[in-house]
Short mmCIF file of C-alpha atoms and ligand atoms in Angstrom, two decimals:
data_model
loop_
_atom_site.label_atom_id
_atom_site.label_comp_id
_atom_site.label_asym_id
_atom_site.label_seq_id
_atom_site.Cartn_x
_atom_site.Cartn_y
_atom_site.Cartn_z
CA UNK A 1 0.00 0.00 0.00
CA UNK A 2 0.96 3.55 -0.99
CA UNK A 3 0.25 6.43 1.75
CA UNK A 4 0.29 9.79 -0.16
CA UNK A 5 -0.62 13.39 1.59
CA UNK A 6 -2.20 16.48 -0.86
CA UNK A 7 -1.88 19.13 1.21
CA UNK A 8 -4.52 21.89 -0.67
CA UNK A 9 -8.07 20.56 -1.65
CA UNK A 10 -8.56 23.01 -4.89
CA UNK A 11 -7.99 22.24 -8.65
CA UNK A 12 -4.03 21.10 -8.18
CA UNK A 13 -4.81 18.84 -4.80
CA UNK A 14 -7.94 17.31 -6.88
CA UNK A 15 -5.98 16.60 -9.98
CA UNK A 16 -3.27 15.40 -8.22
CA UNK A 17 -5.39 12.71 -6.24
CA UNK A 18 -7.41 11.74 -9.16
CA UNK A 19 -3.98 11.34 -11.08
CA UNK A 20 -2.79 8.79 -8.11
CA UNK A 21 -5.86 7.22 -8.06
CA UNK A 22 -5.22 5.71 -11.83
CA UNK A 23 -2.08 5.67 -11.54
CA UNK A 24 -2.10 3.21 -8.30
CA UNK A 25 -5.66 2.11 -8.46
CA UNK A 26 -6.91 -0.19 -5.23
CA UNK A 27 -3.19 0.24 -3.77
CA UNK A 28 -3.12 3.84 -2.54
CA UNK A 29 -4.56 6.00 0.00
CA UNK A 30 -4.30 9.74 -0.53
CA UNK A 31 -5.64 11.82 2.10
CA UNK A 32 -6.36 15.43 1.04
CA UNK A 33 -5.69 18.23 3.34
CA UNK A 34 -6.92 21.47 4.02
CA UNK A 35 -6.95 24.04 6.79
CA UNK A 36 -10.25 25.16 5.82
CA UNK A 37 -13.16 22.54 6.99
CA UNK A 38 -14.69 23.29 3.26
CA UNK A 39 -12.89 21.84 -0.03
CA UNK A 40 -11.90 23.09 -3.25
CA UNK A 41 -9.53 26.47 -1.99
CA UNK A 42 -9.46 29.05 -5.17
CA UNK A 43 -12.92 26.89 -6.67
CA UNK A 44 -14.98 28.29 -3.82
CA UNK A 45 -12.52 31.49 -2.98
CA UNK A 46 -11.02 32.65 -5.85
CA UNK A 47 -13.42 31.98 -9.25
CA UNK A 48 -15.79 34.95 -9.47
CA UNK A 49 -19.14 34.43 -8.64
CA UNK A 50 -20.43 35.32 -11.28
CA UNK A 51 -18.91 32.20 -13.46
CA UNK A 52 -20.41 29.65 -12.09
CA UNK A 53 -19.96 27.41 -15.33
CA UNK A 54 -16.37 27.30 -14.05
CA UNK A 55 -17.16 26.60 -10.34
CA UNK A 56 -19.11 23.48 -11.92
CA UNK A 57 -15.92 22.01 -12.12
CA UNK A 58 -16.19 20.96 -8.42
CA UNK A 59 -18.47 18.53 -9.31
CA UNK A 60 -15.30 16.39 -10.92
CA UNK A 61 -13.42 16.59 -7.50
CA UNK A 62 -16.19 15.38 -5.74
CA UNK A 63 -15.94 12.47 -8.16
CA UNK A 64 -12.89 11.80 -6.54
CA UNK A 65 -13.63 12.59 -2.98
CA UNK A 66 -16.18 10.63 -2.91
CA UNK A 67 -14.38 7.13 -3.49
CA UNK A 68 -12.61 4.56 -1.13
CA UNK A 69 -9.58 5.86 -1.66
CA UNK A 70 -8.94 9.53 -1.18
CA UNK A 71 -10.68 10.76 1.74
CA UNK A 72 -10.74 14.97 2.78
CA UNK A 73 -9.12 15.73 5.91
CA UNK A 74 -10.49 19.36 6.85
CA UNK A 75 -9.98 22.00 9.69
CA UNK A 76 -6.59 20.57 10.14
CA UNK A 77 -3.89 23.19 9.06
CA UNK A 78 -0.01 22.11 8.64
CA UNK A 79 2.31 24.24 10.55
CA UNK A 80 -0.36 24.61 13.47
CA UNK A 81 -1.81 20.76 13.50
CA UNK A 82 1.20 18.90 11.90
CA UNK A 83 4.40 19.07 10.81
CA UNK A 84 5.34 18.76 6.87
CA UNK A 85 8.54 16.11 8.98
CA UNK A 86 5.45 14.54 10.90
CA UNK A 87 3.30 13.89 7.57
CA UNK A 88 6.63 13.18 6.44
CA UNK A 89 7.37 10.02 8.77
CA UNK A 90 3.41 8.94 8.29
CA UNK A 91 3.17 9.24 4.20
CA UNK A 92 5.39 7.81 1.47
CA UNK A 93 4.64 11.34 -0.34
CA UNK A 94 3.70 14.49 1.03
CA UNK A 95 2.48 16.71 -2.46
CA UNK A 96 2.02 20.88 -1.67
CA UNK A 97 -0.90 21.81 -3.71
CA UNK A 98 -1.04 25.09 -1.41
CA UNK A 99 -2.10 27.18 -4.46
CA UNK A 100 -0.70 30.96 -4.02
CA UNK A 101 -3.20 32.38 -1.68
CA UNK A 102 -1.49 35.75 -0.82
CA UNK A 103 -0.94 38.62 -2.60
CA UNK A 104 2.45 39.88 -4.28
CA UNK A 105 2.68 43.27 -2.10
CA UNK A 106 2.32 46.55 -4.16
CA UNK A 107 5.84 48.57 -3.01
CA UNK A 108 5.10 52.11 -2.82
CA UNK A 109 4.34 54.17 -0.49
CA UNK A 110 0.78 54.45 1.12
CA UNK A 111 -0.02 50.63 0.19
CA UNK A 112 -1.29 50.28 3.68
CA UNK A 113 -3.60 52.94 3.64
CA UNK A 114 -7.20 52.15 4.33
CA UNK A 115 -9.37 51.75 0.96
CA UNK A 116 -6.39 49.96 -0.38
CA UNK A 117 -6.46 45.74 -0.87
CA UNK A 118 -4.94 43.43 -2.36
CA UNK A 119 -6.69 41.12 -4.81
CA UNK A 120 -6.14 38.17 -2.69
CA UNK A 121 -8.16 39.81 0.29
CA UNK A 122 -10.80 41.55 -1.75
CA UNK A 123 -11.82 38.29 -3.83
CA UNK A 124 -11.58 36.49 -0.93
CA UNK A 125 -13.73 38.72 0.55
CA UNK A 126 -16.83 38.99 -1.99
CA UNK A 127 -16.56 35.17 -2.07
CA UNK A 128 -17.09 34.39 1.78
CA UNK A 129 -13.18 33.47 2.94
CA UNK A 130 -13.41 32.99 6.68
CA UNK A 131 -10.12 35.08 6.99
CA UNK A 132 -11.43 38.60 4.89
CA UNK A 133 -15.06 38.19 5.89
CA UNK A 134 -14.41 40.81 7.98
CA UNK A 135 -12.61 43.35 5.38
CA UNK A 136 -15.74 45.78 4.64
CA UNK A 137 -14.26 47.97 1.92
CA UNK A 138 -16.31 51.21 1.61
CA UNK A 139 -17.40 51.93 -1.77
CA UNK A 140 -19.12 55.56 -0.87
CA UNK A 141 -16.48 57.71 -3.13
CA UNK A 142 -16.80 58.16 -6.96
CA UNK A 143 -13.37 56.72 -8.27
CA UNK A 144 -12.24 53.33 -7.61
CA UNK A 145 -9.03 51.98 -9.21
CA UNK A 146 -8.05 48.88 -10.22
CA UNK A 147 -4.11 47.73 -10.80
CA UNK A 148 -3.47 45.27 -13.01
CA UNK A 149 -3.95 44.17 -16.50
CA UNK A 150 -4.75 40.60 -16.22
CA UNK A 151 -8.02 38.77 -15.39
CA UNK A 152 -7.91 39.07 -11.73
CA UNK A 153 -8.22 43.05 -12.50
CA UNK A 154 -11.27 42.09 -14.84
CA UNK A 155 -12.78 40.12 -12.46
CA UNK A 156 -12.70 42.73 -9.41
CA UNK A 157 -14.09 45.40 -11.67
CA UNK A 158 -16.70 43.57 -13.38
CA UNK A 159 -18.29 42.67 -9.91
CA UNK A 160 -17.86 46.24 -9.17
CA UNK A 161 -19.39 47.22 -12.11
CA UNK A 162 -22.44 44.75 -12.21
CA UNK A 163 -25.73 45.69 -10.72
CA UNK A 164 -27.47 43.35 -7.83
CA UNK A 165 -29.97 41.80 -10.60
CA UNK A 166 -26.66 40.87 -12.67
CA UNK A 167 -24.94 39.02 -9.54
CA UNK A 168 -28.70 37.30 -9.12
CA UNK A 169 -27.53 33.03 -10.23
CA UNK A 170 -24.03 33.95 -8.66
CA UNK A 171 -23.16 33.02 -5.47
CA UNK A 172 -21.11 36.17 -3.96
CA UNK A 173 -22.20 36.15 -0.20
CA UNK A 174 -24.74 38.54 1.08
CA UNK A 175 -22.29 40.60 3.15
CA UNK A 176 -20.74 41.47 -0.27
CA UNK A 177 -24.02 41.86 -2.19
CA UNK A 178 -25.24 44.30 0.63
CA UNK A 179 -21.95 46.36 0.86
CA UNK A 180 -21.91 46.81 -3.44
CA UNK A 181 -25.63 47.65 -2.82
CA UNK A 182 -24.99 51.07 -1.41
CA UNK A 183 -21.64 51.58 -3.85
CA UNK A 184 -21.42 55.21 -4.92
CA UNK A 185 -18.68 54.12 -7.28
CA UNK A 186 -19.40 56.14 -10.78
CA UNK A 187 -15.55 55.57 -12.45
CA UNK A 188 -13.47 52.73 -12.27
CA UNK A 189 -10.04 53.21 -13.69
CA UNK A 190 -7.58 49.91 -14.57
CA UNK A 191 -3.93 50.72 -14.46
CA UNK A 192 -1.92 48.65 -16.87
CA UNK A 193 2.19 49.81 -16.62
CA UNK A 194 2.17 48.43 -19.67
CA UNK A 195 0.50 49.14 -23.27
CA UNK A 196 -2.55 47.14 -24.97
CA UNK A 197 -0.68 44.48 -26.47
CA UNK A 198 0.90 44.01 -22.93
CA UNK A 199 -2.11 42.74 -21.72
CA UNK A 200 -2.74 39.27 -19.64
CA UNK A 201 -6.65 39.65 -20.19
CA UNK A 202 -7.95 36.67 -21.97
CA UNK A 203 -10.95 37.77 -25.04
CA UNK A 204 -13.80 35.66 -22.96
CA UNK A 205 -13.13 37.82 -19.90
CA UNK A 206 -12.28 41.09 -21.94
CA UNK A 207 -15.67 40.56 -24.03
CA UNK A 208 -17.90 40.48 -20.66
CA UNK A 209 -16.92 44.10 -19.79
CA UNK A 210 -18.93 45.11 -23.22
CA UNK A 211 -22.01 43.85 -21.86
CA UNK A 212 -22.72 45.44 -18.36
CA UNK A 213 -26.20 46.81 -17.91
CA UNK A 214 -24.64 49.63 -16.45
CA UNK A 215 -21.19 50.50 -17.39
CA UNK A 216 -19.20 51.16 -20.08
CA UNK A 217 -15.49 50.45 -21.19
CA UNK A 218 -13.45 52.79 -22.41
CA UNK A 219 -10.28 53.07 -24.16
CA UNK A 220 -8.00 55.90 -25.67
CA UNK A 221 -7.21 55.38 -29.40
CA UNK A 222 -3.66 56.98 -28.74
CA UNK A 223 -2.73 53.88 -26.52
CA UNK A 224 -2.64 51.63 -29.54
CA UNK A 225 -0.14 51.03 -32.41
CA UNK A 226 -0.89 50.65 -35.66
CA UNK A 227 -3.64 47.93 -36.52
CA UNK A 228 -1.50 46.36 -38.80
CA UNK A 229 0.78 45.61 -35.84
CA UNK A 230 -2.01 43.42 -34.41
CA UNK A 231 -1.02 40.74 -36.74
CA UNK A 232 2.15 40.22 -34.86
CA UNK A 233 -0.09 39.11 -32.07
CA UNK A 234 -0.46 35.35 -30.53
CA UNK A 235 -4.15 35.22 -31.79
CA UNK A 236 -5.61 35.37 -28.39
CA UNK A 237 -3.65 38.26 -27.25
CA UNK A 238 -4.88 39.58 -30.59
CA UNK A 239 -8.76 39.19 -30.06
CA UNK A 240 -8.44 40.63 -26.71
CA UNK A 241 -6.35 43.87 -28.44
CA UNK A 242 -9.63 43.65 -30.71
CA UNK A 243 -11.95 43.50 -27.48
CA UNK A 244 -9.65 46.75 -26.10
CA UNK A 245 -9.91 48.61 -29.77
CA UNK A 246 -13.46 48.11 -29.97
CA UNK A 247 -14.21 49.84 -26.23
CA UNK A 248 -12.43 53.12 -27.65
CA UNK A 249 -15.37 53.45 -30.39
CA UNK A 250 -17.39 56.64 -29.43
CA UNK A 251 -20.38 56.16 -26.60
CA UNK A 252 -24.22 56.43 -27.37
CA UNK A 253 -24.33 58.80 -24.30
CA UNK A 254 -23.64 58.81 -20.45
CA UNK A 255 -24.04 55.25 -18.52
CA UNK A 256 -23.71 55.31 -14.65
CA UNK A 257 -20.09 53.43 -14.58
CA UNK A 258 -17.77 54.11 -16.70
CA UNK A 259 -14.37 51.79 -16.93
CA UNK A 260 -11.37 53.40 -18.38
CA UNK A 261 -8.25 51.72 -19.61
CA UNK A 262 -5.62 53.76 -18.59
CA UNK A 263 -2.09 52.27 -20.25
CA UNK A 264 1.09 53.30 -19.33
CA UNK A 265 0.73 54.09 -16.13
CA UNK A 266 2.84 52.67 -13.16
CA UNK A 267 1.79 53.24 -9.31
CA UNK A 268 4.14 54.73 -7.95
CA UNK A 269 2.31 56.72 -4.69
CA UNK A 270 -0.82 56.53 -2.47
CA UNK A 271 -2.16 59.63 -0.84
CA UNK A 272 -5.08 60.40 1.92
CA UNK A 273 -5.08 60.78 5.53
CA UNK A 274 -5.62 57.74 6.97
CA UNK A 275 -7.66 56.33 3.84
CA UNK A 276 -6.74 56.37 0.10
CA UNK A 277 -7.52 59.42 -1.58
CA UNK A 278 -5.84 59.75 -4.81
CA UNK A 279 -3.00 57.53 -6.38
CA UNK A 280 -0.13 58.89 -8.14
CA UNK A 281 0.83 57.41 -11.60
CA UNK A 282 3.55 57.96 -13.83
CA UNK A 283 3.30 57.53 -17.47
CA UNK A 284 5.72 55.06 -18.77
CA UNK A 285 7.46 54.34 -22.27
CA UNK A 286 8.53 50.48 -22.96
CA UNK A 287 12.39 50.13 -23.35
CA UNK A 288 13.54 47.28 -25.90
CA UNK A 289 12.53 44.63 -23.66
CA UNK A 290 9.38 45.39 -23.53
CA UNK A 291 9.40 46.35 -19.79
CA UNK A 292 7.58 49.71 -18.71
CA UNK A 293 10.22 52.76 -17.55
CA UNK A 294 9.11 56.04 -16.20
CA UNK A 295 8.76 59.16 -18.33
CA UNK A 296 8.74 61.52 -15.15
CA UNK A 297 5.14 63.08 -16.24
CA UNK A 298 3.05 62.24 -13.22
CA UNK A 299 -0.20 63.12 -12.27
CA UNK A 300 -2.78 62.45 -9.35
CA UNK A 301 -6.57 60.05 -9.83
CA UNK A 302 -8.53 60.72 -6.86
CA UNK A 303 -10.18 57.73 -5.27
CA UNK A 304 -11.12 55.84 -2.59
CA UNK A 305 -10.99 52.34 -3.29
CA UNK A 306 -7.81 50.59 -4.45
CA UNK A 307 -7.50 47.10 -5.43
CA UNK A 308 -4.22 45.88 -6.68
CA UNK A 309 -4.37 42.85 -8.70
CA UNK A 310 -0.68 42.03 -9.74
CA UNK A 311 -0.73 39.00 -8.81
CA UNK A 312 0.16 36.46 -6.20
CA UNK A 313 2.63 34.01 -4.22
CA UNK A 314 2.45 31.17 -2.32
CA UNK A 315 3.32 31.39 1.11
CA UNK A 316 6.63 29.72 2.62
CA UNK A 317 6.36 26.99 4.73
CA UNK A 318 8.67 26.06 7.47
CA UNK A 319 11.66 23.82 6.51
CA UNK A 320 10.48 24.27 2.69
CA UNK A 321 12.89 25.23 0.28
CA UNK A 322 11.64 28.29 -1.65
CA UNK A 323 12.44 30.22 -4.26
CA UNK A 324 11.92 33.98 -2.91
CA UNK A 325 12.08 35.99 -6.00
CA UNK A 326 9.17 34.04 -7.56
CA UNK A 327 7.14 33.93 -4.71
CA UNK A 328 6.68 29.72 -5.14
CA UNK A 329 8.32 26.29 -3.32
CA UNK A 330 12.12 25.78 -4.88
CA UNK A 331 11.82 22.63 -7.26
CA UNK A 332 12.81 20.66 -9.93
CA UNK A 333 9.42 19.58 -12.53
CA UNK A 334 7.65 19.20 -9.72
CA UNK A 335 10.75 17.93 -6.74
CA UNK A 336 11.61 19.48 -3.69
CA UNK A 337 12.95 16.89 -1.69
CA UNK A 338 12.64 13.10 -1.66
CA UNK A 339 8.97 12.40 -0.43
CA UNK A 340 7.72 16.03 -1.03
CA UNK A 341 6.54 17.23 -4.17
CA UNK A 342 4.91 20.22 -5.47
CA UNK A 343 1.79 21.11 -7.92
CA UNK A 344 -0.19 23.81 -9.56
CA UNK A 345 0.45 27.42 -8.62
CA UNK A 346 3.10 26.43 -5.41
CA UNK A 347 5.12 24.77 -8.05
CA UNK A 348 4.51 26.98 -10.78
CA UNK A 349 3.47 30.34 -9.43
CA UNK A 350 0.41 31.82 -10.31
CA UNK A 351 -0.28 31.68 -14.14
CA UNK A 352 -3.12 29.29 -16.50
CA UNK A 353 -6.41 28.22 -16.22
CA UNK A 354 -8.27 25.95 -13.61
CA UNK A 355 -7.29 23.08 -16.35
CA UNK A 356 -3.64 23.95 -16.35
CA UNK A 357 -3.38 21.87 -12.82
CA UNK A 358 -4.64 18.65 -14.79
CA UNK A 359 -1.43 18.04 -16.32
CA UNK A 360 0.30 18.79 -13.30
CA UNK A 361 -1.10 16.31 -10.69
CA UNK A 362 -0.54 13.76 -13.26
CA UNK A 363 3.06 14.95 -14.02
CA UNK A 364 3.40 14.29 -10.19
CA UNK A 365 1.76 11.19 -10.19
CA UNK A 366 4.66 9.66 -12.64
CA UNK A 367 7.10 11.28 -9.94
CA UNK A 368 5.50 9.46 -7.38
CA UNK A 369 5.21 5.97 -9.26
CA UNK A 370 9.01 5.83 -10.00
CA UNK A 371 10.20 7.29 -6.52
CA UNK A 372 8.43 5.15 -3.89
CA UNK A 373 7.79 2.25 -5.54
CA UNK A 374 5.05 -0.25 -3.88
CA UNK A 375 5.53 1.94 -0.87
CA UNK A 376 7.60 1.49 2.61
CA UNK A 377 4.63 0.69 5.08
CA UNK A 378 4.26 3.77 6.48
CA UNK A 379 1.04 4.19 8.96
CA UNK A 380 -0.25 6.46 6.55
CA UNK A 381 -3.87 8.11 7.56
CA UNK A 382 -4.18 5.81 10.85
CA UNK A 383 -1.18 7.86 11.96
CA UNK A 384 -2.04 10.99 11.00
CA UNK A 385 -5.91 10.32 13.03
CA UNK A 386 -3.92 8.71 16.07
CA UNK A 387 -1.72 12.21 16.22
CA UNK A 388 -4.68 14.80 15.36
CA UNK A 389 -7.02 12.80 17.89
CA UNK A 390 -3.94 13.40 20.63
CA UNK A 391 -4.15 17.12 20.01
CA UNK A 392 -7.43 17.10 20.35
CA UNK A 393 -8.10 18.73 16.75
CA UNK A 394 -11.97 18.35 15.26
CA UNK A 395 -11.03 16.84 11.48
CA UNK A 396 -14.10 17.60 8.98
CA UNK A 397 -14.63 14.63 6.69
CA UNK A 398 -16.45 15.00 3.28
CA UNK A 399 -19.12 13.65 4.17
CA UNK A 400 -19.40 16.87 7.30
CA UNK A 401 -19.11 19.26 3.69
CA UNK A 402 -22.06 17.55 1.94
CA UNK A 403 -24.16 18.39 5.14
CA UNK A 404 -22.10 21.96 5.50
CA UNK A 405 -23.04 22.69 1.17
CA UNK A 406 -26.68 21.16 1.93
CA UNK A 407 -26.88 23.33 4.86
CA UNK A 408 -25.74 26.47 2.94
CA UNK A 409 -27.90 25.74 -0.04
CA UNK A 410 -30.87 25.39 2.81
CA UNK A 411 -30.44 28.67 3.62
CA UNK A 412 -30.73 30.56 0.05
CA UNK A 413 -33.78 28.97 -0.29
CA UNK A 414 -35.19 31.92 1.17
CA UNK A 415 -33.98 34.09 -1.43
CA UNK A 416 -30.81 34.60 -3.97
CA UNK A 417 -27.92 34.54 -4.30
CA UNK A 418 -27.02 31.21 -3.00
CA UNK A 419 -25.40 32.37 1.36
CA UNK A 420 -22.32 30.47 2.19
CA UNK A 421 -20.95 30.35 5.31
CA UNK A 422 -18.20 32.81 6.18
CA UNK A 423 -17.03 31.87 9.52
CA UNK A 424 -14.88 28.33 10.28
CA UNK A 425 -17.12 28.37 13.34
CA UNK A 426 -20.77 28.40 11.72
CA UNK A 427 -18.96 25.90 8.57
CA UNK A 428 -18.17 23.48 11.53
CA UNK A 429 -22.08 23.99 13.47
CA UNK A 430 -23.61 23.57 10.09
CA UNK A 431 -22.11 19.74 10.10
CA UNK A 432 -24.81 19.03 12.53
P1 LIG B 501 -1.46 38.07 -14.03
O1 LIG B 501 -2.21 37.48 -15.16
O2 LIG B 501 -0.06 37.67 -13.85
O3 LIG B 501 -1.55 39.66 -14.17
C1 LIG B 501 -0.89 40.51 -13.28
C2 LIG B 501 -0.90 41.92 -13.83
O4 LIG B 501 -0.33 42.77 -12.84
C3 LIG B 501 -0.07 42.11 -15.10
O5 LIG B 501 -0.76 42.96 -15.98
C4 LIG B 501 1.20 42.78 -14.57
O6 LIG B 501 1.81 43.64 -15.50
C5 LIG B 501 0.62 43.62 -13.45
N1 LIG B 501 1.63 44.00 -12.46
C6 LIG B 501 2.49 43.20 -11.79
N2 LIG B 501 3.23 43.92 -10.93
C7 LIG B 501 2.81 45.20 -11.06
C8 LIG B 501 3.19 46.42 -10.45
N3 LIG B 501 4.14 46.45 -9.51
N4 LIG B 501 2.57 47.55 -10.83
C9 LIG B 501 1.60 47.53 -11.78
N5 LIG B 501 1.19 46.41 -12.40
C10 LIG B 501 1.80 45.25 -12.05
O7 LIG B 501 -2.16 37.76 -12.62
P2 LIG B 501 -3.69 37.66 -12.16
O8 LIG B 501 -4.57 38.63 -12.87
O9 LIG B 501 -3.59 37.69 -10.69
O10 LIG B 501 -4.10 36.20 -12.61
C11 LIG B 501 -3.44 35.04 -12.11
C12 LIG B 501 -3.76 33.84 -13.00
O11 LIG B 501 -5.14 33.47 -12.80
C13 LIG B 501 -3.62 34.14 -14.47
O12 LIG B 501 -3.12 33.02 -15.13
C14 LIG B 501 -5.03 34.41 -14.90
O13 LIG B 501 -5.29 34.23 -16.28
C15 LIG B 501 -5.79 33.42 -14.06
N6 LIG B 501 -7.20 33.81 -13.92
C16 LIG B 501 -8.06 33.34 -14.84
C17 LIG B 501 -9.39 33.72 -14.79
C18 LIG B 501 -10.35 33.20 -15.83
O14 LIG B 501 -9.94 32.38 -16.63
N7 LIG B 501 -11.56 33.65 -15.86
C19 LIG B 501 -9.84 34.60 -13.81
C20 LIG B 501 -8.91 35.08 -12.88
C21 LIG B 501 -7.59 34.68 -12.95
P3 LIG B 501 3.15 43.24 -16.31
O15 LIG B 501 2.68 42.36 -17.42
O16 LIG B 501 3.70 44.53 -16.73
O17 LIG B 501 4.02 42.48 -15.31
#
C-alpha cells in the first residue's frame, strides 16, 4: 500500500489525487488536506461568482472525494496541527498543492492605507473566505481603481461594475451583495504599466466588460499602435487587443459606470489621511525589452478604493525550500525533496487556467510511481488520526461538507444569491 498526503483541496490537490488514483488504483490512500473545513480552496474562494460554469468544475473533485480511496481531511492546518517532517514520517509522499493564496505586495508608499487591498483579500472577501469576511471595503467615493492588466483586475471590476440583478444566479455572499448595494462608485479606472498588447486579459473575460447593464469600457485610441501591428499578435492576445480597440469606439451617451483603460501608467504613490484618496501614476514608455520605464510626467486620480491585482505568491512553509524571487516552493518539474513534491500554482506560481493543474497532478503522479515504488509501510492516515485525535483537533470529513453545502444551499432557499458560510465556526455547526 501507498500512503500519499495532498496538502490543498482546490484544482491542483484534486488533480493530483485523481492522477494517483489511476495511476495506483486499489493500492493507494491519498488523504487530502486542508486548513479550511470546506474543499476546493481558489474553486470556492477565488473563481468569481459570477462564473459559475467554471465553479461546476467541483463537481469532478467530488468524483474523486467521494471514493474509497482519497478521503478529505479538513480544519486541520499544517504548521499549526502537523508538521510537513510529521506527515513526512506517516506518508510515502507528502504533495504541496497550497495554491498561491497571498498577494504579491504593491511597493510604494501608502499601500497600507485604508481603501487599499490586495486582490487576494478583496476576492476572498466577496466570495465568503473565513479570513477577509471581515474586510468591509467602503465603496461611498466616486473613483475606484483597479491595478493590473490581467483577469484578476477584470474580475474585481466587473463585480464592481455589475448591478445586484446581474450578480442574481451567482453566489457572492450577502455581506458582499449588501456592501456593493450602497456603492457610490461612478468611475473605475484599470492601471496597466504596460500598453494594450501588454495585456494578460484573456478575449472571454475582456468581451464580458462590453455587456454590463450599467457600465461602459473605455479606451483611448492613442494607446494603440498601428492595426497592422495586431497581426504580430499570438491570436488570443490579438482578439483581446480587438476587445480593447473596440471599447475606444465613441459612446451612445452617459451610462452610470464608466471603466477606463488607462495604459502606461505605473503606481508609484498613495495619498489620503488615513484612507486612500488619490494615487499617483507615472506615465511610462517600454524600453527594448518590452518592460515599462518612467517618463517623469506624473499626475494624481482621486479615489477611494484601491485594489491591486498584480498577482500572487504562495506562502513559505517552514523547513520548505523556496524560491523567494518568484514567490513559489524551490523545485525541480515538480521535486523538492525526496517524499515532497509540489503542484499547480506552489510549483509553478500563479499563471493558466483551472485546467492547467490537470497536467500537473498527473506529471506528479509519474514522480511518485518511479520514486516510492510499492511503498515502505508507512502508517499512513491511521497515523495521521492517532496524532490529530492526541491534540485534540476536530477533522471535517467530506461527508461533514455535503451536510455543511446542503446546509448552505438550505439557507438561500429563502432568497438569492445562493449564502455560504463565512465563519470556520458556523462551517463546523452547520455539520450538525
Ligand atoms: P497576471 O495574469 O499575472 O496579471 C498581473 C498583472 O499585474 C499584469 O498585468 C502585470 O503587469 C501587473 N503587475 C504586476 N506587478 C505590477 C506592479 N508592480 N505595478 C503595476 N502592475 C503590475 O495575474 P492575475 O490577474 O492575478 O491572474 C493570475 C492567474 O489566474 C492568471 O493566469 C489568470 O489568467 C488566471 N485567472 C483566470 C481567470 C479566468 O480564466 N476567468 C480569472 C482570474 C484569474 P506586467 O505584465 O507589466 O508584469
Amino acid at each position: 500500500m501507498r500512503h500519499i498526503a495532498v496538502i490543498g483541496s482546490g484544482p491542483a490537490g484534486y488533480y493530483t489525487a485523481e492522477a494517483c488514483q489511476k495511476q495506483f488504483g486499489d493500492a493507494v490512500r491519498i488523504d487530502v488536506i486542508d486548513k479550511l473545513p470546506v474543499p476546493y480552496g481558489l474553486i470556492r474562494f477565488g473563481v468569481a461568482p459570477d462564473h459559475q460554469s467554471i465553479k461546476a468544475v467541483a463537481k469532478r473533485y467530488e468524483a474523486v472525494a467521494l471514493s474509497d480511496t482519497v478521503r478529505f481531511v479538513g480544519n486541520v492546518m499544517v504548521g499549526r496541527d502537523v508538521s510537513i517532517a510529521e506527515l513526512a514520517q506517516l506518508y510515502d509522499a507528502v504533495v504541496l498543492a497550497t495554491g498561491a493564496p497571498a498577494d504579491r505586495p504593491l511597493d510604494i508608499p501608502g499601500a497600507t492605507l485604508g481603501g487599499v487591498f490586495g486582490s487576494a483579500a478583496f476576492v476572498g472577501w466577496y466570495n465568503g473566505h473565513p479570513e477577509f469576511a471581515q474586510l468591509n471595503p467602503a465603496f461611498d467615493a466616486p473613483g475606484a481603481v483597479i491595478i493590473g492588466n490581467g483577469n484578476v483586475a477584470l474580475d474585481v471590476t466587473r463585480i464592481l461594475a455589475k448591478t445586484p440583478d446581474e450578480l442574481a444566479g451567482s453566489d457572492i455572499v450577502a455581506h458582499a451583495l449588501a456592501g456593493l448595494a450602497e456603492s457610490k462608485i461612478k468611475r473605475i479606472t484599470i492601471l496597466g504599466r504596460r500598453g494594450p498588447h501588454q495585456i494578460a486579459m484573456t478575449p472571454k473575460e475582456l468581451g464580458e466588460l462590453g455587456h454590463l447593464a450599467r457600465a461602459r469600457p473605455m479606451t483611448d485610441p492613442k494607446d494603440f499602435p498601428p492595426d497592422a501591428d495586431d497581426a504580430l499578435l499570438e491570436p488570443g492576445v490579438r482578439k483581446s487587443v480587438t476587445h480593447l480597440r473596440d471599447f475606444s469606439a465613441p459612446q451612445d451617451g452617459p451610462t452610470p459606470i464608466t471603466i477606463e483603460f488607462d495604459f502606461f501608467a505605473m503606481p508609484v504613490a498613495l495619498e489620503g489621511d488615513g484612507r486612500v484618496e488619490r494615487i499617483i501614476v507615472e506615465r511610462t514608455q517600454l524600453d527594448a525589452q518590452l518592460r515599462a520605464v518612467g517618463t517623469g510626467e506624473r499626475y494624481a486620480i482621486p479615489c477611494g478604493l484601491v485594489v491591486s491585482c498584480v498577482g500572487y505568491q504562495t506562502p513559505p512553509i517552514e523547513g520548505v525550500p523556496y524560491e523567494h524571487g518568484r514567490g513559489r516552493f524551490a523545485n525541480s518539474d515538480g521535486r523538492i525533496l525526496p517524499g515532497l513534491y509540489c503542484v499547480g500554482w506552489a510549483r509553478r506560481g500563479p499563471s493558466g487556467t483551472i485546467g492547467t493543474n490537470r497536467p500537473d497532478g498527473y506529471l506528479i503522479a509519474d514522480h511518485i510511481a518511479a520514486d516510492i515504488g510499492t511503498g515502505s509501510r508507512k502508517a499512513g492516515r491511521a497515523g495521521l488520526d492517532a496524532l490529530l485525535a492526541e491534540r485534540h483537533v476536530d477533522i471535517v470529513t467530506f461527508r461533514d461538507w455535503l451536510t455543511i453545502e446542503a446546509a448552505e444551499v438550505a439557507r438561500a432557499r429563502a432568497g438569492a444569491p445562493r449564502e455560504k458560510f463565512v465563519s470556520v465556526a458556523d462551517m463546523i455547526a452547520a455539520r450538525g
